[in-house]
PDB file of C-alpha atoms in Angstrom:
ATOM      1  CA  MET N   1       0.000   0.000   0.000  1.00  0.00           C
ATOM      2  CA  ALA N   2       1.046   3.567  -0.500  1.00  0.00           C
ATOM      3  CA  GLU N   3       3.221   5.401   1.955  1.00  0.00           C
ATOM      4  CA  PRO N   4       5.382   8.540   2.029  1.00  0.00           C
ATOM      5  CA  SER N   5       8.600   8.406   0.059  1.00  0.00           C
ATOM      6  CA  PRO N   6      11.910   9.375   1.647  1.00  0.00           C
ATOM      7  CA  PRO N   7      13.365  12.792   0.818  1.00  0.00           C
ATOM      8  CA  ALA N   8      16.186  13.298  -1.587  1.00  0.00           C
ATOM      9  CA  ASP N   9      19.764  12.991  -0.446  1.00  0.00           C
ATOM     10  CA  PRO N  10      22.466  14.851  -2.377  1.00  0.00           C
ATOM     11  CA  ALA N  11      22.032  12.024  -4.896  1.00  0.00           C
ATOM     12  CA  PRO N  12      18.327  11.509  -5.739  1.00  0.00           C
ATOM     13  CA  GLN N  13      16.720   8.911  -3.484  1.00  0.00           C
ATOM     14  CA  ASP N  14      14.519   7.597  -6.258  1.00  0.00           C
ATOM     15  CA  ALA N  15      17.440   6.403  -8.389  1.00  0.00           C
ATOM     16  CA  PRO N  16      18.350   2.688  -8.198  1.00  0.00           C
ATOM     17  CA  THR N  17      21.091   2.156  -5.653  1.00  0.00           C
ATOM     18  CA  VAL N  18      22.987  -0.433  -7.682  1.00  0.00           C
ATOM     19  CA  PRO N  19      24.124  -0.435 -11.290  1.00  0.00           C
ATOM     20  CA  ALA N  20      22.066  -2.882 -13.296  1.00  0.00           C
ATOM     21  CA  THR N  21      21.545  -3.956 -16.857  1.00  0.00           C
ATOM     22  CA  GLY N  22      19.015  -5.982 -18.790  1.00  0.00           C
ATOM     23  CA  LEU N  23      16.401  -7.982 -16.904  1.00  0.00           C
ATOM     24  CA  TRP N  24      17.893  -7.113 -13.542  1.00  0.00           C
ATOM     25  CA  SER N  25      17.673  -3.403 -14.370  1.00  0.00           C
ATOM     26  CA  THR N  26      14.015  -3.778 -15.261  1.00  0.00           C
ATOM     27  CA  LEU N  27      13.253  -5.601 -12.019  1.00  0.00           C
ATOM     28  CA  VAL N  28      15.102  -2.953 -10.031  1.00  0.00           C
ATOM     29  CA  HIS N  29      13.037  -0.209 -11.676  1.00  0.00           C
ATOM     30  CA  TYR N  30       9.757  -2.017 -11.035  1.00  0.00           C
ATOM     31  CA  ALA N  31      10.655  -2.643  -7.394  1.00  0.00           C
ATOM     32  CA  SER N  32      11.663   0.995  -7.003  1.00  0.00           C
ATOM     33  CA  LEU N  33       8.475   2.206  -8.706  1.00  0.00           C
ATOM     34  CA  VAL N  34       6.291   0.614  -6.022  1.00  0.00           C
ATOM     35  CA  ARG N  35       8.853   0.860  -3.211  1.00  0.00           C
ATOM     36  CA  LEU N  36       8.699  -2.897  -2.665  1.00  0.00           C
ATOM     37  CA  SER N  37      11.229  -2.694   0.172  1.00  0.00           C
ATOM     38  CA  HIS N  38       8.867  -0.450   2.132  1.00  0.00           C
ATOM     39  CA  THR N  39       6.413  -3.308   2.605  1.00  0.00           C
ATOM     40  CA  ILE N  40       8.072  -3.352   6.029  1.00  0.00           C
ATOM     41  CA  PHE N  41       5.793  -0.487   7.069  1.00  0.00           C
ATOM     42  CA  GLY N  42       2.510  -2.376   7.043  1.00  0.00           C
ATOM     43  CA  LEU N  43       3.114  -6.107   6.750  1.00  0.00           C
ATOM     44  CA  PRO N  44       4.401  -6.706  10.331  1.00  0.00           C
ATOM     45  CA  PHE N  45       1.251  -5.142  11.817  1.00  0.00           C
ATOM     46  CA  THR N  46      -0.848  -7.266   9.476  1.00  0.00           C
ATOM     47  CA  LEU N  47       0.955 -10.402  10.640  1.00  0.00           C
ATOM     48  CA  ALA N  48       0.593  -9.314  14.274  1.00  0.00           C
ATOM     49  CA  SER N  49      -3.162  -9.135  13.760  1.00  0.00           C
ATOM     50  CA  ALA N  50      -3.080 -12.573  12.157  1.00  0.00           C
ATOM     51  CA  ILE N  51      -1.385 -13.948  15.292  1.00  0.00           C
ATOM     52  CA  LEU N  52      -4.103 -12.425  17.483  1.00  0.00           C
ATOM     53  CA  ALA N  53      -6.747 -13.911  15.184  1.00  0.00           C
ATOM     54  CA  HIS N  54      -5.064 -17.316  15.372  1.00  0.00           C
ATOM     55  CA  ARG N  55      -5.178 -17.220  19.165  1.00  0.00           C
ATOM     56  CA  ALA N  56      -8.847 -16.231  19.095  1.00  0.00           C
ATOM     57  CA  ALA N  57      -9.714 -18.965  16.594  1.00  0.00           C
ATOM     58  CA  THR N  58      -7.896 -21.754  18.404  1.00  0.00           C
ATOM     59  CA  THR N  59      -8.992 -20.825  21.925  1.00  0.00           C
ATOM     60  CA  THR N  60     -12.608 -19.804  21.316  1.00  0.00           C
ATOM     61  CA  GLY N  61     -13.428 -21.672  18.115  1.00  0.00           C
ATOM     62  CA  LEU N  62     -13.857 -18.452  16.175  1.00  0.00           C
ATOM     63  CA  GLY N  63     -14.410 -19.133  12.478  1.00  0.00           C
ATOM     64  CA  ASP N  64     -13.412 -22.676  11.575  1.00  0.00           C
ATOM     65  CA  GLY N  65     -11.410 -23.018  14.785  1.00  0.00           C
ATOM     66  CA  VAL N  66      -8.278 -23.913  12.833  1.00  0.00           C
ATOM     67  CA  GLY N  67      -6.636 -20.512  12.857  1.00  0.00           C
ATOM     68  CA  MET N  68      -3.418 -19.855  10.951  1.00  0.00           C
ATOM     69  CA  THR N  69      -2.065 -22.350   8.435  1.00  0.00           C
ATOM     70  CA  TRP N  70       0.967 -22.038   6.214  1.00  0.00           C
ATOM     71  CA  LEU N  71      -1.314 -21.709   3.181  1.00  0.00           C
ATOM     72  CA  LYS N  72      -3.296 -18.900   4.789  1.00  0.00           C
ATOM     73  CA  LEU N  73      -0.041 -17.152   5.640  1.00  0.00           C
ATOM     74  CA  VAL N  74       1.046 -17.300   1.994  1.00  0.00           C
ATOM     75  CA  TRP N  75      -2.294 -15.898   0.815  1.00  0.00           C
ATOM     76  CA  ILE N  76      -2.166 -13.107   3.402  1.00  0.00           C
ATOM     77  CA  VAL N  77       1.324 -12.047   2.304  1.00  0.00           C
ATOM     78  CA  LEU N  78       0.279 -12.195  -1.367  1.00  0.00           C
ATOM     79  CA  ALA N  79      -2.886 -10.200  -0.682  1.00  0.00           C
ATOM     80  CA  PHE N  80      -1.026  -7.513   1.254  1.00  0.00           C
ATOM     81  CA  THR N  81       1.761  -7.246  -1.322  1.00  0.00           C
ATOM     82  CA  GLY N  82      -0.717  -7.189  -4.205  1.00  0.00           C
ATOM     83  CA  ALA N  83      -2.844  -4.453  -2.642  1.00  0.00           C
ATOM     84  CA  ARG N  84       0.152  -2.364  -1.699  1.00  0.00           C
ATOM     85  CA  THR N  85       1.757  -2.731  -5.135  1.00  0.00           C
ATOM     86  CA  ALA N  86      -1.521  -1.771  -6.815  1.00  0.00           C
ATOM     87  CA  ALA N  87      -1.855   1.273  -4.567  1.00  0.00           C
ATOM     88  CA  MET N  88       1.713   2.436  -5.167  1.00  0.00           C
ATOM     89  CA  GLY N  89       1.451   1.812  -8.895  1.00  0.00           C
ATOM     90  CA  PHE N  90      -1.785   3.806  -9.103  1.00  0.00           C
ATOM     91  CA  ASN N  91      -0.205   6.580  -7.056  1.00  0.00           C
ATOM     92  CA  ARG N  92       2.762   6.832  -9.401  1.00  0.00           C
ATOM     93  CA  ILE N  93       0.498   6.801 -12.460  1.00  0.00           C
ATOM     94  CA  VAL N  94      -1.908   9.549 -11.384  1.00  0.00           C
ATOM     95  CA  ASP N  95       0.873  11.646  -9.812  1.00  0.00           C
ATOM     96  CA  ARG N  96       3.381  11.376 -12.655  1.00  0.00           C
ATOM     97  CA  ASP N  97       3.002  15.028 -13.716  1.00  0.00           C
ATOM     98  CA  ILE N  98       3.147  16.239 -10.108  1.00  0.00           C
ATOM     99  CA  ASP N  99       6.235  14.111  -9.492  1.00  0.00           C
ATOM    100  CA  ALA N 100       7.882  15.528 -12.615  1.00  0.00           C
ATOM    101  CA  ALA N 101       7.362  19.086 -11.376  1.00  0.00           C
ATOM    102  CA  ASN N 102       8.648  18.430  -7.857  1.00  0.00           C
ATOM    103  CA  PRO N 103      12.480  18.408  -7.644  1.00  0.00           C
ATOM    104  CA  ARG N 104      12.319  15.857  -4.818  1.00  0.00           C
ATOM    105  CA  THR N 105      10.445  13.324  -6.935  1.00  0.00           C
ATOM    106  CA  ALA N 106      11.443  14.210 -10.498  1.00  0.00           C
ATOM    107  CA  ASN N 107      13.778  11.223 -10.735  1.00  0.00           C
ATOM    108  CA  ARG N 108      11.071   8.672 -10.027  1.00  0.00           C
ATOM    109  CA  GLU N 109      10.631   5.974 -12.624  1.00  0.00           C
ATOM    110  CA  LEU N 110       7.722   7.425 -14.640  1.00  0.00           C
ATOM    111  CA  PRO N 111       8.779  11.084 -14.930  1.00  0.00           C
ATOM    112  CA  ALA N 112      12.385   9.980 -15.562  1.00  0.00           C
ATOM    113  CA  GLY N 113      11.309   7.549 -18.290  1.00  0.00           C
ATOM    114  CA  LYS N 114      12.800   4.493 -16.589  1.00  0.00           C
ATOM    115  CA  ILE N 115       9.443   2.706 -16.875  1.00  0.00           C
ATOM    116  CA  SER N 116       6.747   3.404 -19.448  1.00  0.00           C
ATOM    117  CA  LEU N 117       3.240   4.466 -18.502  1.00  0.00           C
ATOM    118  CA  ARG N 118       1.850   1.351 -20.175  1.00  0.00           C
ATOM    119  CA  ALA N 119       4.140  -0.901 -18.144  1.00  0.00           C
ATOM    120  CA  ALA N 120       3.098   0.802 -14.921  1.00  0.00           C
ATOM    121  CA  ILE N 121      -0.579   0.338 -15.785  1.00  0.00           C
ATOM    122  CA  VAL N 122      -0.046  -3.360 -16.557  1.00  0.00           C
ATOM    123  CA  LEU N 123       1.788  -3.840 -13.249  1.00  0.00           C
ATOM    124  CA  THR N 124      -1.001  -2.100 -11.333  1.00  0.00           C
ATOM    125  CA  VAL N 125      -3.734  -4.169 -12.983  1.00  0.00           C
ATOM    126  CA  LEU N 126      -1.841  -7.422 -12.377  1.00  0.00           C
ATOM    127  CA  ALA N 127      -1.206  -6.505  -8.731  1.00  0.00           C
ATOM    128  CA  SER N 128      -4.910  -5.749  -8.290  1.00  0.00           C
ATOM    129  CA  ALA N 129      -5.754  -9.150  -9.749  1.00  0.00           C
ATOM    130  CA  VAL N 130      -3.300 -10.851  -7.382  1.00  0.00           C
ATOM    131  CA  PHE N 131      -4.929  -9.096  -4.437  1.00  0.00           C
ATOM    132  CA  VAL N 132      -8.471 -10.039  -5.432  1.00  0.00           C
ATOM    133  CA  GLY N 133      -7.401 -13.609  -6.206  1.00  0.00           C
ATOM    134  CA  ALA N 134      -5.660 -13.999  -2.864  1.00  0.00           C
ATOM    135  CA  ALA N 135      -8.648 -12.488  -1.070  1.00  0.00           C
ATOM    136  CA  GLY N 136     -10.899 -14.999  -2.807  1.00  0.00           C
ATOM    137  CA  ALA N 137      -8.666 -17.829  -1.654  1.00  0.00           C
ATOM    138  CA  LEU N 138      -9.083 -16.577   1.921  1.00  0.00           C
ATOM    139  CA  GLY N 139     -12.864 -16.749   1.897  1.00  0.00           C
ATOM    140  CA  THR N 140     -16.103 -15.186   0.709  1.00  0.00           C
ATOM    141  CA  THR N 141     -16.035 -12.254   3.127  1.00  0.00           C
ATOM    142  CA  ALA N 142     -12.500 -11.301   2.129  1.00  0.00           C
ATOM    143  CA  LEU N 143     -13.435 -11.518  -1.548  1.00  0.00           C
ATOM    144  CA  LEU N 144     -16.540  -9.343  -1.128  1.00  0.00           C
ATOM    145  CA  LEU N 145     -14.541  -6.684   0.741  1.00  0.00           C
ATOM    146  CA  SER N 146     -11.630  -6.634  -1.728  1.00  0.00           C
ATOM    147  CA  PRO N 147     -13.114  -4.096  -4.227  1.00  0.00           C
ATOM    148  CA  LEU N 148     -13.815  -1.628  -1.405  1.00  0.00           C
ATOM    149  CA  CYS N 149     -10.235  -2.072  -0.179  1.00  0.00           C
ATOM    150  CA  LEU N 150      -8.873  -1.278  -3.639  1.00  0.00           C
ATOM    151  CA  VAL N 151     -10.988   1.876  -3.803  1.00  0.00           C
ATOM    152  CA  ILE N 152      -9.628   3.051  -0.453  1.00  0.00           C
ATOM    153  CA  VAL N 153      -5.956   2.279  -1.103  1.00  0.00           C
ATOM    154  CA  GLY N 154      -6.154   3.884  -4.531  1.00  0.00           C
ATOM    155  CA  GLY N 155      -8.282   6.834  -3.437  1.00  0.00           C
ATOM    156  CA  TYR N 156      -5.519   8.189  -1.235  1.00  0.00           C
ATOM    157  CA  SER N 157      -3.654   9.343  -4.318  1.00  0.00           C
ATOM    158  CA  LEU N 158      -6.525  11.558  -5.434  1.00  0.00           C
ATOM    159  CA  PHE N 159      -7.409  13.253  -2.151  1.00  0.00           C
ATOM    160  CA  LYS N 160      -4.553  15.753  -2.216  1.00  0.00           C
ATOM    161  CA  ARG N 161      -6.278  17.402  -5.175  1.00  0.00           C
ATOM    162  CA  PHE N 162      -9.291  18.494  -3.132  1.00  0.00           C
ATOM    163  CA  SER N 163      -8.757  17.805   0.591  1.00  0.00           C
ATOM    164  CA  TRP N 164      -6.013  18.124   3.187  1.00  0.00           C
ATOM    165  CA  SER N 165      -7.260  14.849   4.712  1.00  0.00           C
ATOM    166  CA  ALA N 166      -5.159  12.742   2.313  1.00  0.00           C
ATOM    167  CA  HIS N 167      -2.829  11.852   5.198  1.00  0.00           C
ATOM    168  CA  LEU N 168      -5.751  10.316   7.069  1.00  0.00           C
ATOM    169  CA  ILE N 169      -6.792   8.318   4.007  1.00  0.00           C
ATOM    170  CA  LEU N 170      -3.255   6.970   3.736  1.00  0.00           C
ATOM    171  CA  GLY N 171      -3.464   5.927   7.377  1.00  0.00           C
ATOM    172  CA  LEU N 172      -6.765   4.183   6.687  1.00  0.00           C
ATOM    173  CA  ALA N 173      -5.267   2.411   3.668  1.00  0.00           C
ATOM    174  CA  LEU N 174      -2.464   0.832   5.689  1.00  0.00           C
ATOM    175  CA  ALA N 175      -4.823   0.171   8.594  1.00  0.00           C
ATOM    176  CA  LEU N 176      -6.826  -2.162   6.357  1.00  0.00           C
ATOM    177  CA  GLY N 177      -4.020  -4.721   6.723  1.00  0.00           C
ATOM    178  CA  PRO N 178      -4.778  -5.785  10.315  1.00  0.00           C
ATOM    179  CA  GLY N 179      -8.497  -5.894   9.577  1.00  0.00           C
ATOM    180  CA  GLY N 180      -7.929  -7.989   6.491  1.00  0.00           C
ATOM    181  CA  ALA N 181      -5.713 -10.425   8.367  1.00  0.00           C
ATOM    182  CA  TRP N 182      -8.401 -10.937  10.996  1.00  0.00           C
ATOM    183  CA  VAL N 183     -10.990 -11.700   8.294  1.00  0.00           C
ATOM    184  CA  ALA N 184      -8.524 -14.028   6.564  1.00  0.00           C
ATOM    185  CA  ILE N 185      -7.936 -16.125   9.686  1.00  0.00           C
ATOM    186  CA  THR N 186     -11.439 -16.112  11.192  1.00  0.00           C
ATOM    187  CA  GLY N 187     -13.447 -16.017   7.973  1.00  0.00           C
ATOM    188  CA  GLY N 188     -15.559 -13.041   9.048  1.00  0.00           C
ATOM    189  CA  LEU N 189     -16.012  -9.959  11.214  1.00  0.00           C
ATOM    190  CA  GLU N 190     -16.860 -11.695  14.484  1.00  0.00           C
ATOM    191  CA  GLY N 191     -14.709 -10.503  17.362  1.00  0.00           C
ATOM    192  CA  ALA N 192     -13.536  -7.534  15.302  1.00  0.00           C
ATOM    193  CA  LEU N 193     -12.955  -5.231  18.297  1.00  0.00           C
ATOM    194  CA  LEU N 194      -9.306  -6.246  18.650  1.00  0.00           C
ATOM    195  CA  PRO N 195      -8.315  -5.691  15.002  1.00  0.00           C
ATOM    196  CA  SER N 196     -10.329  -2.457  15.012  1.00  0.00           C
ATOM    197  CA  VAL N 197      -8.234  -1.110  17.871  1.00  0.00           C
ATOM    198  CA  MET N 198      -5.075  -2.179  16.067  1.00  0.00           C
ATOM    199  CA  MET N 199      -6.362  -0.452  12.935  1.00  0.00           C
ATOM    200  CA  VAL N 200      -6.699   2.768  14.935  1.00  0.00           C
ATOM    201  CA  ALA N 201      -3.106   2.383  16.141  1.00  0.00           C
ATOM    202  CA  VAL N 202      -1.770   1.768  12.637  1.00  0.00           C
ATOM    203  CA  GLY N 203      -3.887   4.443  10.962  1.00  0.00           C
ATOM    204  CA  THR N 204      -2.943   7.203  13.391  1.00  0.00           C
ATOM    205  CA  TRP N 205       0.717   6.170  13.377  1.00  0.00           C
ATOM    206  CA  VAL N 206       0.952   6.297   9.576  1.00  0.00           C
ATOM    207  CA  ALA N 207      -1.094   9.496   9.208  1.00  0.00           C
ATOM    208  CA  GLY N 208       0.939  11.299  11.869  1.00  0.00           C
ATOM    209  CA  PHE N 209       4.186  10.181  10.288  1.00  0.00           C
ATOM    210  CA  ASP N 210       3.024  11.174   6.799  1.00  0.00           C
ATOM    211  CA  ILE N 211       2.238  14.673   8.050  1.00  0.00           C
ATOM    212  CA  LEU N 212       5.808  15.043   9.272  1.00  0.00           C
ATOM    213  CA  TYR N 213       7.154  13.830   5.955  1.00  0.00           C
ATOM    214  CA  SER N 214       4.890  16.156   4.007  1.00  0.00           C
ATOM    215  CA  LEU N 215       6.501  19.143   5.699  1.00  0.00           C
ATOM    216  CA  GLN N 216       9.332  18.895   3.185  1.00  0.00           C
ATOM    217  CA  ASP N 217       6.844  19.451   0.311  1.00  0.00           C
ATOM    218  CA  ARG N 218       4.866  22.269   1.921  1.00  0.00           C
ATOM    219  CA  ASP N 219       6.182  25.023  -0.356  1.00  0.00           C
ATOM    220  CA  PHE N 220       5.709  22.892  -3.449  1.00  0.00           C
ATOM    221  CA  ASP N 221       2.144  21.963  -2.436  1.00  0.00           C
ATOM    222  CA  LEU N 222       1.267  25.622  -1.913  1.00  0.00           C
ATOM    223  CA  GLY N 223       2.708  26.594  -5.280  1.00  0.00           C
ATOM    224  CA  ALA N 224       1.036  23.702  -7.114  1.00  0.00           C
ATOM    225  CA  GLY N 225      -2.353  24.191  -5.454  1.00  0.00           C
ATOM    226  CA  LEU N 226      -2.224  20.796  -3.750  1.00  0.00           C
ATOM    227  CA  ASN N 227      -3.878  20.129  -0.413  1.00  0.00           C
ATOM    228  CA  SER N 228      -2.055  18.854   2.651  1.00  0.00           C
ATOM    229  CA  ILE N 229      -2.068  19.477   6.370  1.00  0.00           C
ATOM    230  CA  PRO N 230       1.284  21.352   6.165  1.00  0.00           C
ATOM    231  CA  ALA N 231      -0.102  23.540   3.378  1.00  0.00           C
ATOM    232  CA  ARG N 232      -3.342  24.161   5.272  1.00  0.00           C
ATOM    233  CA  PHE N 233      -2.133  24.532   8.858  1.00  0.00           C
ATOM    234  CA  GLY N 234       1.531  25.458   8.554  1.00  0.00           C
ATOM    235  CA  VAL N 235       4.551  23.914  10.236  1.00  0.00           C
ATOM    236  CA  ARG N 236       3.503  24.382  13.862  1.00  0.00           C
ATOM    237  CA  GLY N 237      -0.056  23.290  13.191  1.00  0.00           C
ATOM    238  CA  SER N 238       1.221  20.180  11.402  1.00  0.00           C
ATOM    239  CA  LEU N 239       3.459  19.244  14.312  1.00  0.00           C
ATOM    240  CA  VAL N 240       0.534  19.579  16.717  1.00  0.00           C
ATOM    241  CA  PHE N 241      -1.729  17.554  14.403  1.00  0.00           C
ATOM    242  CA  SER N 242       0.882  14.816  14.073  1.00  0.00           C
ATOM    243  CA  ALA N 243       1.522  14.707  17.818  1.00  0.00           C
ATOM    244  CA  ALA N 244      -2.210  14.413  18.524  1.00  0.00           C
ATOM    245  CA  LEU N 245      -2.482  11.468  16.129  1.00  0.00           C
ATOM    246  CA  HIS N 246       0.478   9.748  17.743  1.00  0.00           C
ATOM    247  CA  LEU N 247      -1.080  10.221  21.181  1.00  0.00           C
ATOM    248  CA  LEU N 248      -4.029   8.262  19.776  1.00  0.00           C
ATOM    249  CA  THR N 249      -1.560   5.625  18.587  1.00  0.00           C
ATOM    250  CA  ALA N 250      -0.207   5.234  22.108  1.00  0.00           C
ATOM    251  CA  ALA N 251      -3.715   5.114  23.569  1.00  0.00           C
ATOM    252  CA  ALA N 252      -4.817   2.469  21.059  1.00  0.00           C
ATOM    253  CA  LEU N 253      -1.807   0.279  21.824  1.00  0.00           C
ATOM    254  CA  GLY N 254      -2.563   0.578  25.524  1.00  0.00           C
ATOM    255  CA  ALA N 255      -6.215  -0.326  24.940  1.00  0.00           C
ATOM    256  CA  LEU N 256      -5.202  -3.311  22.826  1.00  0.00           C
ATOM    257  CA  HIS N 257      -2.852  -4.522  25.553  1.00  0.00           C
ATOM    258  CA  TRP N 258      -5.704  -4.494  28.056  1.00  0.00           C
ATOM    259  CA  LEU N 259      -8.450  -5.850  25.782  1.00  0.00           C
ATOM    260  CA  ALA N 260      -6.327  -8.707  24.455  1.00  0.00           C
ATOM    261  CA  GLY N 261      -4.918  -9.620  27.866  1.00  0.00           C
ATOM    262  CA  MET N 262      -1.363  -9.335  26.595  1.00  0.00           C
ATOM    263  CA  GLY N 263       1.735  -9.998  28.688  1.00  0.00           C
ATOM    264  CA  PRO N 264       5.008  -8.209  29.485  1.00  0.00           C
ATOM    265  CA  ALA N 265       6.616  -8.785  26.065  1.00  0.00           C
ATOM    266  CA  HIS N 266       3.796  -6.880  24.378  1.00  0.00           C
ATOM    267  CA  LEU N 267       4.030  -4.138  26.989  1.00  0.00           C
ATOM    268  CA  VAL N 268       7.737  -3.715  26.260  1.00  0.00           C
ATOM    269  CA  GLY N 269       7.119  -3.668  22.501  1.00  0.00           C
ATOM    270  CA  ALA N 270       4.315  -1.135  22.759  1.00  0.00           C
ATOM    271  CA  GLY N 271       6.480   0.975  25.052  1.00  0.00           C
ATOM    272  CA  LEU N 272       9.303   0.883  22.508  1.00  0.00           C
ATOM    273  CA  VAL N 273       6.934   2.054  19.769  1.00  0.00           C
ATOM    274  CA  VAL N 274       5.818   4.983  21.909  1.00  0.00           C
ATOM    275  CA  ALA N 275       9.435   5.815  22.778  1.00  0.00           C
ATOM    276  CA  ILE N 276      10.371   5.968  19.090  1.00  0.00           C
ATOM    277  CA  LEU N 277       7.429   8.278  18.389  1.00  0.00           C
ATOM    278  CA  ILE N 278       8.426  10.556  21.258  1.00  0.00           C
ATOM    279  CA  TYR N 279      11.980  10.677  19.934  1.00  0.00           C
ATOM    280  CA  GLU N 280      10.752  11.621  16.450  1.00  0.00           C
ATOM    281  CA  HIS N 281       8.722  14.520  17.780  1.00  0.00           C
ATOM    282  CA  TRP N 282      11.618  15.616  19.949  1.00  0.00           C
ATOM    283  CA  ILE N 283      14.057  15.922  17.032  1.00  0.00           C
ATOM    284  CA  VAL N 284      11.636  17.671  14.646  1.00  0.00           C
ATOM    285  CA  ARG N 285      11.254  21.335  15.602  1.00  0.00           C
ATOM    286  CA  PRO N 286       9.277  24.141  13.924  1.00  0.00           C
ATOM    287  CA  ASP N 287      12.527  25.974  13.198  1.00  0.00           C
ATOM    288  CA  ASP N 288      14.563  22.884  12.282  1.00  0.00           C
ATOM    289  CA  LEU N 289      13.197  20.258   9.897  1.00  0.00           C
ATOM    290  CA  SER N 290      16.645  19.096   8.807  1.00  0.00           C
ATOM    291  CA  ARG N 291      16.326  15.753  10.591  1.00  0.00           C
ATOM    292  CA  ILE N 292      13.461  14.618   8.406  1.00  0.00           C
ATOM    293  CA  ASP N 293      15.748  12.520   6.238  1.00  0.00           C
ATOM    294  CA  LYS N 294      16.079   8.925   5.079  1.00  0.00           C
ATOM    295  CA  ALA N 295      17.309   7.788   8.493  1.00  0.00           C
ATOM    296  CA  PHE N 296      14.167   9.314  10.019  1.00  0.00           C
ATOM    297  CA  PHE N 297      12.075   7.463   7.435  1.00  0.00           C
ATOM    298  CA  ASP N 298      13.794   4.143   8.115  1.00  0.00           C
ATOM    299  CA  LEU N 299      13.339   4.582  11.853  1.00  0.00           C
ATOM    300  CA  ASN N 300       9.601   4.179  11.387  1.00  0.00           C
ATOM    301  CA  GLY N 301      10.160   0.810   9.762  1.00  0.00           C
ATOM    302  CA  TRP N 302      11.510  -0.408  13.091  1.00  0.00           C
ATOM    303  CA  ILE N 303       8.229   0.497  14.769  1.00  0.00           C
ATOM    304  CA  SER N 304       6.283  -2.186  12.922  1.00  0.00           C
ATOM    305  CA  ILE N 305       9.084  -4.752  13.302  1.00  0.00           C
ATOM    306  CA  ALA N 306       9.352  -4.118  17.045  1.00  0.00           C
ATOM    307  CA  TYR N 307       5.618  -4.465  17.482  1.00  0.00           C
ATOM    308  CA  PHE N 308       5.392  -7.689  15.490  1.00  0.00           C
ATOM    309  CA  ALA N 309       8.278  -9.166  17.473  1.00  0.00           C
ATOM    310  CA  ALA N 310       6.517  -8.239  20.722  1.00  0.00           C
ATOM    311  CA  VAL N 311       3.252  -9.915  19.675  1.00  0.00           C
ATOM    312  CA  LEU N 312       5.093 -12.996  18.402  1.00  0.00           C
ATOM    313  CA  LEU N 313       7.008 -13.339  21.667  1.00  0.00           C
ATOM    314  CA  ASP N 314       3.953 -12.747  23.796  1.00  0.00           C
ATOM    315  CA  ILE N 315       1.561 -15.150  22.063  1.00  0.00           C
ATOM    316  CA  VAL N 316       3.752 -17.781  20.372  1.00  0.00           C
ATOM    317  CA  VAL N 317       7.331 -17.984  21.641  1.00  0.00           C
ATOM    318  CA  LEU N 318       7.125 -17.434  25.406  1.00  0.00           C
ATOM    319  CA  PRO N 319       4.103 -19.719  25.960  1.00  0.00           C
ATOM    320  CA  ALA N 320       5.893 -22.453  24.005  1.00  0.00           C
ATOM    321  CA  LEU N 321       8.952 -22.111  26.237  1.00  0.00           C
ATOM    322  CA  SER N 322       7.032 -22.171  29.507  1.00  0.00           C
TER     323      SER N 322
END
């Protein structure tokens, strides 16, 4: 699914990082087009929700009572990757002229001519088909919800043209992952309170982070007539907005800990997530945005990894060792 792209270093960030020729070069460009490596942002939370769903299914008989299987895990990963690739592909297609005009993004694959528009469209359509196919393999409910999911993850790319709420739509798009994993494991929406709380945590985390990242494009957005929270509310207002969203993230993680009856490993993981968010807001000041760089971007990838590790330890590893 779509997410903010890291800012440019002295050498453009959107250029491939390794020299490549032939087939390998093409694969590198495709992977860069959809930021395949950034799957790290949403997939761990999706898998964490799947673990919670597995526990619910095997202890309460929710759904078929079987819970997670290796085949379901494969379909979940395929569904998430397909939806995210489709969303990123659509984003690059509809934003190609905007990207070309923005110095930070002008070297992306479409405006730079590294990938043709037709190729990007084919990739997006194929990724959408993979998502719908994987959803169908996970059950009727997942299949019926898949078109709505595609509308949401693709709609994010259009919102900046008429509403500053695009950041919130991006948060919603990535938040669909935990909800989808719950449906995939349980076969329906029963017991959906837990994944709903996790969706709030993921959605507010991503939206708050995207606001911070959008600060670097504030002047461009104003000049191009694009809508964003930085363009609408300024730097200080954006920092307050982002901080408020991340307070909701912390509250949602705390609520999930209590509702799910989680143990100390989850508490440590949730605490680490909150600590990272506090650190991010501490280093980004209204008069100094210089630390919003690639390292800052990558730091957020550790949030989802830390949380997944905490859930895995709490529900799977530590009980097996005791």
